[in-house]
């Protein structure tokens, strides 16, 4: 179990024909309470899909009762018809689960942008009753129903003292912050109000999903949702809950990184000795988005010069001629000059660690990214054909 590991939740995932593969493509997670609370973080892309527009409005009106998610179509840039499809989906779910307010139903979609017709609508709305009938407290199918180009399901569970957190996620491409490209549903049976959930969720996402930058591309459909049922009757210390939630989000971010489209290296860029946390993030992100660096890692080439060139484009406070750079534990650059021979560094393992020491302060941050491969280019060159 994942999102149904906490008490007070049921979920389901079924195939309705949105995907040509016949795999599950419509999911539903219902919060049965007894005391519902929720928090949501959305993409900061100005171009937003119809489900995001709906869910933003819904989230302002009170705690969510349920969230319905489809893969196989983003329902983005589909005009008034697409927004109406989202509204009808929420209304169908509300009716099927006995909710008296469709605006308490969050909606998420993922897939190709610009597609969505009457057939798409009918496959979703018409199959909501069957989806609701499949709801179960021991369900394991919802995690598969939200996947697109993902090769594996992404889940996490944390057991607290009398309370639990469960989560599912999707994401393999367009992974960049604000929010990192994904759909995530997190559930907990802890007894917490929406304000406490919002604070914990924003703190957790800022240290995990917002530091995942696989390809620098931000989606139109990103949404991370946290639902609380209060079914455990336990109110954890808010700091303890926030730490546990951060752990769950960090696990999911790592799983997203490991499944990034076409990648052959998972790269952790650790920036140390920064004047501020913001500087550390800016420096790490400048490397994560540098195609020359990413291509070098694909070729198992520890080209530390590309790291220095990348970080030199930032406005962070540091002296480029005092920086150290290490690849997989081998310091190749010291004080802005060559140190150890590059042939001492082995970049053949998938897991790659790059350490950048700025000597400008006491702050640090790690940005997750991936290399740039032939497979990534091929997969995305034929995505819509």
XYZ file of C-alpha atoms in Angstrom:
385
model
C 0.000 0.000 0.000
C 1.105 3.586 -0.590
C -1.480 6.398 -0.408
C -3.761 4.003 1.456
C -1.139 3.127 4.042
C -2.511 5.920 6.276
C -5.960 5.313 7.732
C -8.938 7.075 6.195
C -8.042 6.749 2.513
C -9.185 4.673 -0.435
C -7.733 4.679 -3.933
C -8.085 3.003 -7.297
C -6.534 2.925 -10.747
C -8.183 1.569 -13.895
C -7.607 1.505 -17.653
C -10.060 3.575 -19.699
C -8.229 3.701 -23.022
C -6.416 7.029 -22.765
C -3.147 5.159 -23.300
C -2.655 3.003 -26.371
C -0.866 0.438 -24.205
C -4.021 -0.616 -22.376
C -2.347 0.089 -19.036
C -4.153 1.886 -16.162
C -4.580 5.582 -16.917
C -7.226 6.938 -14.513
C -6.714 7.144 -10.750
C -8.706 8.353 -7.764
C -7.694 8.985 -4.151
C -10.485 9.690 -1.647
C -10.074 11.161 1.818
C -12.766 9.632 4.026
C -11.815 11.745 7.046
C -13.063 12.073 9.748
C -11.316 15.476 9.758
C -10.151 16.533 6.324
C -7.322 19.003 5.707
C -5.182 19.616 2.637
C -2.403 21.653 1.064
C -1.335 21.990 -2.568
C 1.696 23.374 -4.392
C 1.384 24.157 -8.106
C 3.683 24.808 -11.048
C 4.866 28.395 -11.441
C 4.758 28.108 -15.221
C 2.524 30.903 -16.563
C 1.181 28.432 -19.114
C -1.072 26.235 -16.993
C -3.268 23.289 -17.884
C -7.011 23.326 -17.273
C -6.758 20.960 -14.269
C -4.295 23.370 -12.640
C -6.666 26.285 -13.209
C -9.499 24.264 -11.646
C -7.467 22.932 -8.731
C -6.071 26.376 -7.870
C -9.620 27.640 -7.479
C -10.670 24.522 -5.593
C -7.759 24.726 -3.143
C -8.794 28.231 -2.104
C -12.255 27.061 -1.079
C -11.425 24.538 1.612
C -10.019 21.043 2.221
C -10.147 18.603 -0.678
C -12.358 15.538 -0.445
C -10.656 13.662 -3.281
C -8.228 13.947 -6.166
C -8.701 12.388 -9.596
C -5.769 12.008 -11.975
C -5.470 10.885 -15.576
C -2.459 10.063 -17.725
C -2.548 9.928 -21.506
C -3.478 13.585 -22.045
C -2.467 16.867 -20.383
C -5.727 18.729 -21.145
C -3.602 21.844 -21.658
C -4.216 24.497 -24.333
C -7.543 22.846 -25.118
C -9.652 25.980 -24.623
C -13.035 26.240 -22.956
C -13.800 22.643 -23.925
C -10.843 21.469 -21.855
C -11.858 23.447 -18.773
C -15.406 22.149 -19.114
C -13.971 18.633 -19.270
C -12.165 19.244 -15.988
C -15.334 20.589 -14.362
C -17.400 17.636 -15.568
C -14.748 15.254 -14.251
C -14.897 16.837 -10.800
C -18.696 16.758 -10.815
C -18.715 13.087 -11.822
C -16.316 12.203 -9.009
C -18.323 14.202 -6.449
C -21.479 12.373 -7.474
C -19.796 8.964 -7.410
C -18.337 9.356 -3.909
C -21.305 11.157 -2.372
C -19.735 14.598 -2.057
C -22.056 17.593 -2.217
C -19.424 19.974 -3.640
C -17.525 19.365 -6.881
C -15.093 22.136 -5.965
C -13.766 19.930 -3.196
C -12.465 17.584 -5.902
C -8.948 18.281 -7.198
C -8.150 17.270 -10.770
C -4.759 16.414 -12.324
C -3.802 15.428 -15.868
C -0.539 14.433 -17.510
C 0.453 13.611 -21.052
C 0.697 15.361 -24.399
C -0.147 19.084 -24.517
C -2.764 20.268 -26.999
C -4.821 17.089 -27.150
C -8.325 16.643 -25.795
C -11.540 15.934 -27.652
C -14.983 14.485 -27.012
C -13.593 10.952 -26.952
C -10.995 11.994 -24.352
C -13.748 13.538 -22.237
C -16.052 10.543 -22.490
C -13.312 8.083 -21.578
C -12.688 9.968 -18.340
C -16.110 11.209 -17.275
C -17.936 8.100 -18.430
C -15.650 5.796 -16.471
C -15.710 7.663 -13.150
C -18.457 5.397 -11.721
C -16.352 2.298 -12.455
C -13.324 4.004 -10.966
C -15.216 4.844 -7.782
C -16.540 1.281 -7.570
C -12.947 0.024 -7.571
C -11.915 2.143 -4.557
C -10.258 0.113 -1.810
C -8.376 0.749 1.407
C -5.731 -1.777 0.374
C -5.332 -0.531 -3.204
C -1.986 -0.670 -5.005
C -3.153 0.273 -8.513
C -3.264 4.084 -8.341
C 0.518 4.481 -8.548
C 0.611 2.831 -11.985
C -2.347 4.777 -13.384
C -0.584 8.160 -13.213
C 2.556 7.159 -15.170
C 3.415 8.431 -18.651
C 6.989 7.901 -19.879
C 7.960 6.589 -16.439
C 9.516 3.125 -16.423
C 8.722 2.391 -12.761
C 6.183 3.327 -10.113
C 7.364 5.851 -7.530
C 6.117 5.452 -3.979
C 7.107 6.211 -0.394
C 5.776 5.422 3.089
C 6.821 6.792 6.474
C 5.606 5.317 9.760
C 5.469 7.815 12.594
C 4.458 7.266 16.206
C 0.816 6.362 15.728
C 0.505 8.128 12.348
C 1.630 7.426 8.787
C 2.504 9.205 5.548
C 2.030 7.533 2.150
C 2.795 8.878 -1.322
C 2.769 8.200 -5.059
C 4.491 10.216 -7.797
C 5.028 10.349 -11.526
C 7.693 12.119 -13.519
C 10.468 11.182 -15.936
C 10.838 14.201 -18.208
C 10.465 17.991 -18.083
C 12.045 17.883 -14.641
C 12.860 21.390 -13.507
C 11.949 23.400 -10.425
C 9.079 25.699 -9.631
C 7.577 23.055 -9.107
C 9.656 20.188 -10.481
C 7.644 18.476 -13.177
C 5.530 15.808 -11.617
C 2.246 14.783 -10.154
C 2.493 13.800 -6.504
C -0.219 12.734 -4.068
C 0.753 12.476 -0.407
C -1.604 11.267 2.310
C -1.410 11.190 6.080
C -3.719 10.153 8.895
C -2.101 12.671 11.252
C -4.487 15.132 12.879
C -3.254 18.468 11.511
C -5.002 21.500 10.067
C -4.500 22.871 6.560
C -2.204 25.692 7.713
C 0.180 23.231 9.321
C 0.095 21.039 6.219
C 0.784 24.004 3.945
C 3.813 25.080 5.952
C 5.238 21.559 6.046
C 4.592 20.941 2.349
C 6.203 24.152 1.151
C 9.229 23.512 3.320
C 9.547 19.947 2.038
C 9.150 20.808 -1.641
C 11.676 23.639 -1.459
C 14.366 21.196 -0.318
C 13.483 18.306 -2.624
C 11.409 18.772 -5.775
C 12.544 22.363 -6.254
C 16.154 21.149 -6.238
C 15.554 18.530 -8.917
C 16.629 19.917 -12.285
C 17.087 17.093 -14.766
C 16.593 18.990 -18.017
C 15.687 22.586 -17.221
C 12.169 22.223 -18.665
C 9.136 23.208 -16.571
C 5.777 21.567 -17.175
C 2.301 23.061 -17.381
C 0.664 20.426 -15.175
C 2.795 20.125 -12.011
C 0.945 19.593 -8.758
C 1.926 18.218 -5.350
C -1.043 17.524 -3.091
C -1.050 16.651 0.609
C -4.234 15.262 2.136
C -4.810 14.603 5.852
C -7.657 12.479 7.220
C -7.080 12.824 10.967
C -8.085 9.156 11.219
C -5.212 8.226 13.531
C -6.416 10.710 16.142
C -2.757 11.597 16.746
C -1.453 15.147 16.461
C 2.305 14.917 15.932
C 4.716 17.694 16.780
C 4.662 19.913 13.699
C 8.459 19.938 13.397
C 8.550 16.139 13.591
C 5.856 15.860 10.928
C 7.613 18.394 8.708
C 10.871 16.430 8.935
C 9.088 13.196 8.037
C 7.341 14.847 5.098
C 10.656 16.251 3.886
C 12.097 12.732 4.038
C 9.226 11.371 1.930
C 9.564 14.159 -0.648
C 13.328 13.689 -0.819
C 12.841 9.978 -1.477
C 10.387 10.707 -4.276
C 12.691 13.331 -5.801
C 15.490 10.769 -5.859
C 13.209 8.264 -7.579
C 12.224 10.854 -10.174
C 15.885 11.614 -10.835
C 16.727 7.932 -11.244
C 13.969 7.446 -13.833
C 14.698 10.550 -15.920
C 14.193 9.970 -19.622
C 17.196 8.436 -21.360
C 19.665 9.252 -18.590
C 22.778 7.190 -17.909
C 24.079 9.160 -14.902
C 22.306 10.463 -11.795
C 24.306 13.544 -10.832
C 24.254 15.157 -7.394
C 25.863 18.595 -7.486
C 26.804 19.540 -3.932
C 27.744 23.165 -3.386
C 29.504 23.941 -0.120
C 30.896 27.063 1.487
C 28.368 29.440 -0.091
C 27.577 32.875 1.303
C 23.871 31.972 1.410
C 21.585 29.052 0.668
C 20.275 30.963 -2.340
C 23.813 31.303 -3.679
C 24.409 27.580 -3.217
C 21.233 26.753 -5.151
C 22.062 29.232 -7.915
C 25.567 27.838 -8.357
C 24.382 24.227 -8.350
C 21.610 24.980 -10.822
C 23.993 26.737 -13.213
C 25.911 23.478 -13.553
C 22.797 21.299 -13.704
C 21.527 23.315 -16.685
C 24.837 23.452 -18.552
C 24.592 21.200 -21.614
C 28.369 21.074 -22.092
C 28.792 19.727 -18.559
C 25.929 17.248 -18.981
C 27.326 16.001 -22.296
C 30.751 15.549 -20.699
C 29.292 13.396 -17.942
C 27.530 11.271 -20.567
C 30.951 10.688 -22.125
C 32.485 9.849 -18.707
C 34.678 12.943 -19.037
C 35.347 14.750 -15.700
C 35.729 18.118 -17.393
C 35.968 20.374 -14.350
C 36.626 23.416 -16.544
C 33.011 23.293 -17.639
C 31.951 23.497 -13.999
C 33.972 26.665 -13.416
C 32.703 28.200 -16.646
C 29.114 27.466 -15.624
C 29.311 28.866 -12.106
C 31.038 31.973 -13.424
C 27.772 33.000 -15.066
C 26.020 33.382 -11.692
C 25.726 36.384 -9.419
C 26.645 34.371 -6.319
C 29.323 35.768 -4.012
C 32.614 33.868 -4.479
C 36.044 34.166 -6.070
C 36.272 31.838 -9.114
C 40.020 31.554 -8.549
C 39.537 30.120 -5.043
C 37.121 27.327 -5.973
C 37.746 23.585 -5.543
C 35.948 21.014 -7.702
C 35.806 17.258 -7.069
C 34.270 14.452 -9.116
C 33.371 11.240 -7.276
C 35.699 12.081 -4.404
C 38.710 13.078 -6.514
C 39.664 16.763 -6.280
C 40.535 17.738 -9.833
C 40.619 21.502 -9.330
C 42.122 23.384 -6.385
C 41.978 27.177 -6.079
C 40.888 27.523 -9.682
C 43.777 25.469 -11.058
C 44.456 21.777 -11.920
C 44.980 19.458 -8.967
C 44.802 15.667 -9.452
C 45.090 14.008 -12.899
C 41.672 13.475 -14.479
C 42.450 9.821 -15.171
C 42.228 9.201 -11.414
C 38.479 9.869 -11.625
C 36.066 7.098 -12.646
C 32.733 8.293 -14.028
C 31.472 4.939 -15.245
C 29.137 4.356 -12.251
C 25.607 5.695 -12.760
C 25.712 7.576 -9.465
C 27.880 10.691 -9.918
C 28.819 13.207 -7.238
C 30.218 16.635 -8.029
C 31.420 18.755 -5.095
C 31.992 22.482 -5.498
C 33.676 24.289 -2.603
C 33.234 28.072 -2.879
C 35.043 29.184 0.313
C 32.617 32.093 0.641
C 30.515 31.150 3.680
C 28.872 28.308 5.582
C 25.838 27.449 3.471
C 25.304 24.442 1.232
C 22.768 22.883 -1.145
C 22.578 19.870 -3.433
C 20.942 20.008 -6.868
C 19.935 16.746 -8.548
C 20.313 16.417 -12.299
C 21.110 13.917 -15.072
C 23.375 13.723 -18.088
C 22.404 14.617 -21.655
C 22.234 11.471 -23.777
C 21.361 10.320 -27.284
C 18.408 8.446 -25.793
C 16.988 11.612 -24.210
C 17.150 13.456 -27.525
C 15.604 10.531 -29.404
C 12.749 10.043 -26.936
C 11.813 13.705 -26.963
C 12.231 14.156 -30.703
C 9.460 11.627 -31.313
C 7.261 12.272 -28.267
C 4.175 13.436 -30.160
C 4.529 11.270 -33.264
